[in-house]
């Protein structure tokens, strides 16, 4: 099948078999290896990307079903100057990453939560923990991740850059 996607602000056109998973296209076809393969069953969350702004597990999405969509991977989460996003910086400051294997999926999933915080009350600890149920981490115990999200949400509410989004074409990265 001939397909096209917009990946991290860049148009991509390619042929793909009808049963190809999006995670395979991203990693093997496009070389975007920040998206991890963990369980292959949608349980661990290491493969989370954003499709048209919504976080999804790319090991459960056929490439063909994403055709025509905007896909953002961890490689596409940037600030204008290329620094860490507010969420990434908050996770770093709160020691919300350790081995790092789950980090890209968490940043992608939690970025949606932080982005949705603008203009409303920050999510509570139970809300953050519920949002995290789709992402497994064997190192942090989630306490530091929750603190990082709280810090990022506070910054977002104060008008500071939050989770980051794909750089617009032509935008300085």
PDB file of C-alpha atoms in Angstrom:
ATOM      1  CA  UNK A   1       0.000   0.000   0.000  1.00  0.00           C
ATOM      2  CA  UNK A   2       1.235   3.501  -0.790  1.00  0.00           C
ATOM      3  CA  UNK A   3       0.821   5.669   2.305  1.00  0.00           C
ATOM      4  CA  UNK A   4       1.758   9.062   3.621  1.00  0.00           C
ATOM      5  CA  UNK A   5       2.184  10.419   7.132  1.00  0.00           C
ATOM      6  CA  UNK A   6       3.379  13.678   8.571  1.00  0.00           C
ATOM      7  CA  UNK A   7       6.007  12.598  11.095  1.00  0.00           C
ATOM      8  CA  UNK A   8       7.484  15.218  13.401  1.00  0.00           C
ATOM      9  CA  UNK A   9       6.487  17.953  10.971  1.00  0.00           C
ATOM     10  CA  UNK A  10       7.936  16.230   7.895  1.00  0.00           C
ATOM     11  CA  UNK A  11       5.892  14.577   5.143  1.00  0.00           C
ATOM     12  CA  UNK A  12       6.786  10.916   4.626  1.00  0.00           C
ATOM     13  CA  UNK A  13       5.616   8.761   1.713  1.00  0.00           C
ATOM     14  CA  UNK A  14       6.287   5.044   1.487  1.00  0.00           C
ATOM     15  CA  UNK A  15       4.888   1.619   0.652  1.00  0.00           C
ATOM     16  CA  UNK A  16       3.902  -0.600   3.534  1.00  0.00           C
ATOM     17  CA  UNK A  17       2.292  -4.013   3.900  1.00  0.00           C
ATOM     18  CA  UNK A  18      -1.274  -3.867   5.232  1.00  0.00           C
ATOM     19  CA  UNK A  19      -0.318  -5.638   8.476  1.00  0.00           C
ATOM     20  CA  UNK A  20       2.623  -3.362   9.371  1.00  0.00           C
ATOM     21  CA  UNK A  21       2.458  -1.808  12.833  1.00  0.00           C
ATOM     22  CA  UNK A  22       3.141   1.889  13.221  1.00  0.00           C
ATOM     23  CA  UNK A  23       5.971   1.182  15.693  1.00  0.00           C
ATOM     24  CA  UNK A  24       7.685  -0.890  12.970  1.00  0.00           C
ATOM     25  CA  UNK A  25       7.383   1.920  10.426  1.00  0.00           C
ATOM     26  CA  UNK A  26       8.729   4.493  12.861  1.00  0.00           C
ATOM     27  CA  UNK A  27      11.666   2.423  14.096  1.00  0.00           C
ATOM     28  CA  UNK A  28      12.608   0.272  11.108  1.00  0.00           C
ATOM     29  CA  UNK A  29      11.284   2.323   8.207  1.00  0.00           C
ATOM     30  CA  UNK A  30      12.084   5.839   9.405  1.00  0.00           C
ATOM     31  CA  UNK A  31      14.903   5.188  11.890  1.00  0.00           C
ATOM     32  CA  UNK A  32      13.083   6.885  14.783  1.00  0.00           C
ATOM     33  CA  UNK A  33      14.298   4.533  17.492  1.00  0.00           C
ATOM     34  CA  UNK A  34      13.295   6.725  20.429  1.00  0.00           C
ATOM     35  CA  UNK A  35       9.946   4.950  20.243  1.00  0.00           C
ATOM     36  CA  UNK A  36      10.666   1.712  22.086  1.00  0.00           C
ATOM     37  CA  UNK A  37       9.286  -1.787  21.685  1.00  0.00           C
ATOM     38  CA  UNK A  38       8.611  -3.392  25.032  1.00  0.00           C
ATOM     39  CA  UNK A  39       5.789  -5.871  25.339  1.00  0.00           C
ATOM     40  CA  UNK A  40       4.229  -5.914  21.831  1.00  0.00           C
ATOM     41  CA  UNK A  41       0.825  -6.178  23.520  1.00  0.00           C
ATOM     42  CA  UNK A  42       0.033  -2.568  24.440  1.00  0.00           C
ATOM     43  CA  UNK A  43       0.594  -3.067  28.147  1.00  0.00           C
ATOM     44  CA  UNK A  44       3.895  -1.297  28.854  1.00  0.00           C
ATOM     45  CA  UNK A  45       3.554   2.071  27.089  1.00  0.00           C
ATOM     46  CA  UNK A  46       7.148   2.310  25.839  1.00  0.00           C
ATOM     47  CA  UNK A  47       5.851   2.747  22.279  1.00  0.00           C
ATOM     48  CA  UNK A  48       3.547   5.733  22.943  1.00  0.00           C
ATOM     49  CA  UNK A  49       3.484   8.391  20.230  1.00  0.00           C
ATOM     50  CA  UNK A  50       0.962  11.102  19.511  1.00  0.00           C
ATOM     51  CA  UNK A  51      -1.338  10.871  16.522  1.00  0.00           C
ATOM     52  CA  UNK A  52      -3.074  14.143  15.766  1.00  0.00           C
ATOM     53  CA  UNK A  53      -2.295  15.246  19.323  1.00  0.00           C
ATOM     54  CA  UNK A  54      -3.614  12.157  21.119  1.00  0.00           C
ATOM     55  CA  UNK A  55      -1.274   9.697  22.816  1.00  0.00           C
ATOM     56  CA  UNK A  56      -1.560   6.158  21.430  1.00  0.00           C
ATOM     57  CA  UNK A  57       0.397   2.938  21.727  1.00  0.00           C
ATOM     58  CA  UNK A  58       2.018   2.517  18.341  1.00  0.00           C
ATOM     59  CA  UNK A  59       2.363  -1.256  18.757  1.00  0.00           C
ATOM     60  CA  UNK A  60      -1.441  -1.449  18.542  1.00  0.00           C
ATOM     61  CA  UNK A  61      -1.894   0.807  15.500  1.00  0.00           C
ATOM     62  CA  UNK A  62      -1.582  -0.355  11.911  1.00  0.00           C
ATOM     63  CA  UNK A  63       0.471   2.036   9.814  1.00  0.00           C
ATOM     64  CA  UNK A  64      -2.331   2.075   7.230  1.00  0.00           C
ATOM     65  CA  UNK A  65      -4.856   3.261   9.832  1.00  0.00           C
ATOM     66  CA  UNK A  66      -2.629   6.231  10.650  1.00  0.00           C
ATOM     67  CA  UNK A  67      -2.313   7.266   7.000  1.00  0.00           C
ATOM     68  CA  UNK A  68      -2.780  10.989   6.494  1.00  0.00           C
ATOM     69  CA  UNK A  69      -2.258  11.734  10.198  1.00  0.00           C
ATOM     70  CA  UNK A  70       0.241  13.892  12.071  1.00  0.00           C
ATOM     71  CA  UNK A  71       2.473  11.592  14.095  1.00  0.00           C
ATOM     72  CA  UNK A  72       4.792  12.950  16.767  1.00  0.00           C
ATOM     73  CA  UNK A  73       7.508  10.778  18.259  1.00  0.00           C
ATOM     74  CA  UNK A  74       9.890  11.621  21.088  1.00  0.00           C
ATOM     75  CA  UNK A  75      12.332  12.886  18.452  1.00  0.00           C
ATOM     76  CA  UNK A  76       9.742  15.500  17.461  1.00  0.00           C
ATOM     77  CA  UNK A  77       9.159  16.849  20.959  1.00  0.00           C
ATOM     78  CA  UNK A  78      11.256  19.988  20.976  1.00  0.00           C
ATOM     79  CA  UNK A  79      11.393  23.564  22.055  1.00  0.00           C
ATOM     80  CA  UNK A  80      12.304  26.333  19.623  1.00  0.00           C
ATOM     81  CA  UNK A  81      15.909  26.353  20.796  1.00  0.00           C
ATOM     82  CA  UNK A  82      16.255  22.588  21.112  1.00  0.00           C
ATOM     83  CA  UNK A  83      16.298  22.585  24.931  1.00  0.00           C
ATOM     84  CA  UNK A  84      14.389  20.121  27.057  1.00  0.00           C
ATOM     85  CA  UNK A  85      10.670  20.814  27.181  1.00  0.00           C
ATOM     86  CA  UNK A  86       9.080  21.890  30.444  1.00  0.00           C
ATOM     87  CA  UNK A  87       7.912  18.331  31.128  1.00  0.00           C
ATOM     88  CA  UNK A  88      11.298  16.810  30.327  1.00  0.00           C
ATOM     89  CA  UNK A  89      13.069  19.366  32.516  1.00  0.00           C
ATOM     90  CA  UNK A  90      10.606  18.794  35.377  1.00  0.00           C
ATOM     91  CA  UNK A  91      11.106  15.019  35.161  1.00  0.00           C
ATOM     92  CA  UNK A  92      14.877  15.564  35.200  1.00  0.00           C
ATOM     93  CA  UNK A  93      14.704  17.912  38.191  1.00  0.00           C
ATOM     94  CA  UNK A  94      12.497  15.511  40.153  1.00  0.00           C
ATOM     95  CA  UNK A  95      14.587  12.446  39.192  1.00  0.00           C
ATOM     96  CA  UNK A  96      11.645  11.006  37.266  1.00  0.00           C
ATOM     97  CA  UNK A  97      13.881   8.998  34.976  1.00  0.00           C
ATOM     98  CA  UNK A  98      16.332   6.294  35.852  1.00  0.00           C
ATOM     99  CA  UNK A  99      17.194   3.622  33.287  1.00  0.00           C
ATOM    100  CA  UNK A 100      15.314   5.684  30.689  1.00  0.00           C
ATOM    101  CA  UNK A 101      13.690   2.854  28.740  1.00  0.00           C
ATOM    102  CA  UNK A 102      10.150   3.973  29.618  1.00  0.00           C
ATOM    103  CA  UNK A 103      10.924   7.695  29.444  1.00  0.00           C
ATOM    104  CA  UNK A 104      10.040   8.389  25.780  1.00  0.00           C
ATOM    105  CA  UNK A 105       6.629   6.741  26.129  1.00  0.00           C
ATOM    106  CA  UNK A 106       5.971   8.525  29.404  1.00  0.00           C
ATOM    107  CA  UNK A 107       6.943  11.906  27.956  1.00  0.00           C
ATOM    108  CA  UNK A 108       4.619  11.342  25.012  1.00  0.00           C
ATOM    109  CA  UNK A 109       1.668  10.229  27.161  1.00  0.00           C
ATOM    110  CA  UNK A 110       2.198  12.725  29.978  1.00  0.00           C
ATOM    111  CA  UNK A 111       2.781  15.529  27.491  1.00  0.00           C
ATOM    112  CA  UNK A 112      -0.859  15.252  26.499  1.00  0.00           C
ATOM    113  CA  UNK A 113      -1.910  15.549  30.149  1.00  0.00           C
ATOM    114  CA  UNK A 114       0.318  18.579  30.731  1.00  0.00           C
ATOM    115  CA  UNK A 115      -0.851  20.225  27.499  1.00  0.00           C
ATOM    116  CA  UNK A 116      -4.465  19.770  28.615  1.00  0.00           C
ATOM    117  CA  UNK A 117      -3.707  21.474  31.948  1.00  0.00           C
ATOM    118  CA  UNK A 118      -3.517  24.962  30.473  1.00  0.00           C
ATOM    119  CA  UNK A 119      -6.456  27.024  31.683  1.00  0.00           C
ATOM    120  CA  UNK A 120      -7.669  24.582  34.329  1.00  0.00           C
ATOM    121  CA  UNK A 121      -6.736  23.263  37.726  1.00  0.00           C
ATOM    122  CA  UNK A 122      -3.647  21.085  37.819  1.00  0.00           C
ATOM    123  CA  UNK A 123      -4.412  17.373  37.944  1.00  0.00           C
ATOM    124  CA  UNK A 124      -4.375  15.778  41.361  1.00  0.00           C
ATOM    125  CA  UNK A 125      -1.914  13.060  42.307  1.00  0.00           C
ATOM    126  CA  UNK A 126      -4.582  10.341  41.818  1.00  0.00           C
ATOM    127  CA  UNK A 127      -5.421  11.777  38.371  1.00  0.00           C
ATOM    128  CA  UNK A 128      -1.752  11.739  37.375  1.00  0.00           C
ATOM    129  CA  UNK A 129      -1.351   8.184  38.643  1.00  0.00           C
ATOM    130  CA  UNK A 130      -4.423   7.100  36.687  1.00  0.00           C
ATOM    131  CA  UNK A 131      -2.977   8.711  33.549  1.00  0.00           C
ATOM    132  CA  UNK A 132       0.199   6.693  34.173  1.00  0.00           C
ATOM    133  CA  UNK A 133      -1.602   3.335  34.284  1.00  0.00           C
ATOM    134  CA  UNK A 134      -0.705   2.707  30.645  1.00  0.00           C
ATOM    135  CA  UNK A 135       3.034   3.205  31.227  1.00  0.00           C
ATOM    136  CA  UNK A 136       5.113   0.713  33.176  1.00  0.00           C
ATOM    137  CA  UNK A 137       8.288   1.755  34.963  1.00  0.00           C
ATOM    138  CA  UNK A 138      10.344  -0.674  37.003  1.00  0.00           C
ATOM    139  CA  UNK A 139      12.820   1.892  38.349  1.00  0.00           C
ATOM    140  CA  UNK A 140      11.167   5.041  39.696  1.00  0.00           C
ATOM    141  CA  UNK A 141       8.204   3.788  41.712  1.00  0.00           C
ATOM    142  CA  UNK A 142       6.335   6.663  39.982  1.00  0.00           C
ATOM    143  CA  UNK A 143       6.680   9.055  42.962  1.00  0.00           C
ATOM    144  CA  UNK A 144       9.282  11.196  41.233  1.00  0.00           C
ATOM    145  CA  UNK A 145       7.358  11.026  37.957  1.00  0.00           C
ATOM    146  CA  UNK A 146       4.226  12.344  39.681  1.00  0.00           C
ATOM    147  CA  UNK A 147       6.249  15.195  41.231  1.00  0.00           C
ATOM    148  CA  UNK A 148       7.693  16.003  37.800  1.00  0.00           C
ATOM    149  CA  UNK A 149       4.240  16.160  36.239  1.00  0.00           C
ATOM    150  CA  UNK A 150       3.002  18.380  39.070  1.00  0.00           C
ATOM    151  CA  UNK A 151       5.966  20.697  38.516  1.00  0.00           C
ATOM    152  CA  UNK A 152       5.362  20.793  34.752  1.00  0.00           C
ATOM    153  CA  UNK A 153       1.639  21.475  35.221  1.00  0.00           C
ATOM    154  CA  UNK A 154       2.398  24.324  37.628  1.00  0.00           C
ATOM    155  CA  UNK A 155       4.786  25.807  35.072  1.00  0.00           C
ATOM    156  CA  UNK A 156       2.183  25.409  32.311  1.00  0.00           C
ATOM    157  CA  UNK A 157      -0.438  27.174  34.409  1.00  0.00           C
ATOM    158  CA  UNK A 158       2.062  29.997  34.998  1.00  0.00           C
ATOM    159  CA  UNK A 159       2.421  30.395  31.241  1.00  0.00           C
ATOM    160  CA  UNK A 160       5.832  28.760  30.903  1.00  0.00           C
ATOM    161  CA  UNK A 161       6.436  26.313  28.038  1.00  0.00           C
ATOM    162  CA  UNK A 162       4.948  22.983  29.019  1.00  0.00           C
ATOM    163  CA  UNK A 163       5.217  19.626  27.353  1.00  0.00           C
ATOM    164  CA  UNK A 164       6.524  20.734  23.999  1.00  0.00           C
ATOM    165  CA  UNK A 165       5.077  20.024  20.625  1.00  0.00           C
ATOM    166  CA  UNK A 166       6.431  19.144  17.251  1.00  0.00           C
ATOM    167  CA  UNK A 167       8.329  22.046  15.764  1.00  0.00           C
ATOM    168  CA  UNK A 168       6.439  23.635  12.908  1.00  0.00           C
ATOM    169  CA  UNK A 169       8.059  23.254   9.492  1.00  0.00           C
ATOM    170  CA  UNK A 170      10.661  25.986   9.163  1.00  0.00           C
ATOM    171  CA  UNK A 171      10.678  26.605  12.917  1.00  0.00           C
ATOM    172  CA  UNK A 172      14.058  26.767  14.597  1.00  0.00           C
ATOM    173  CA  UNK A 173      14.783  23.525  16.391  1.00  0.00           C
TER     174      UNK A 173
END
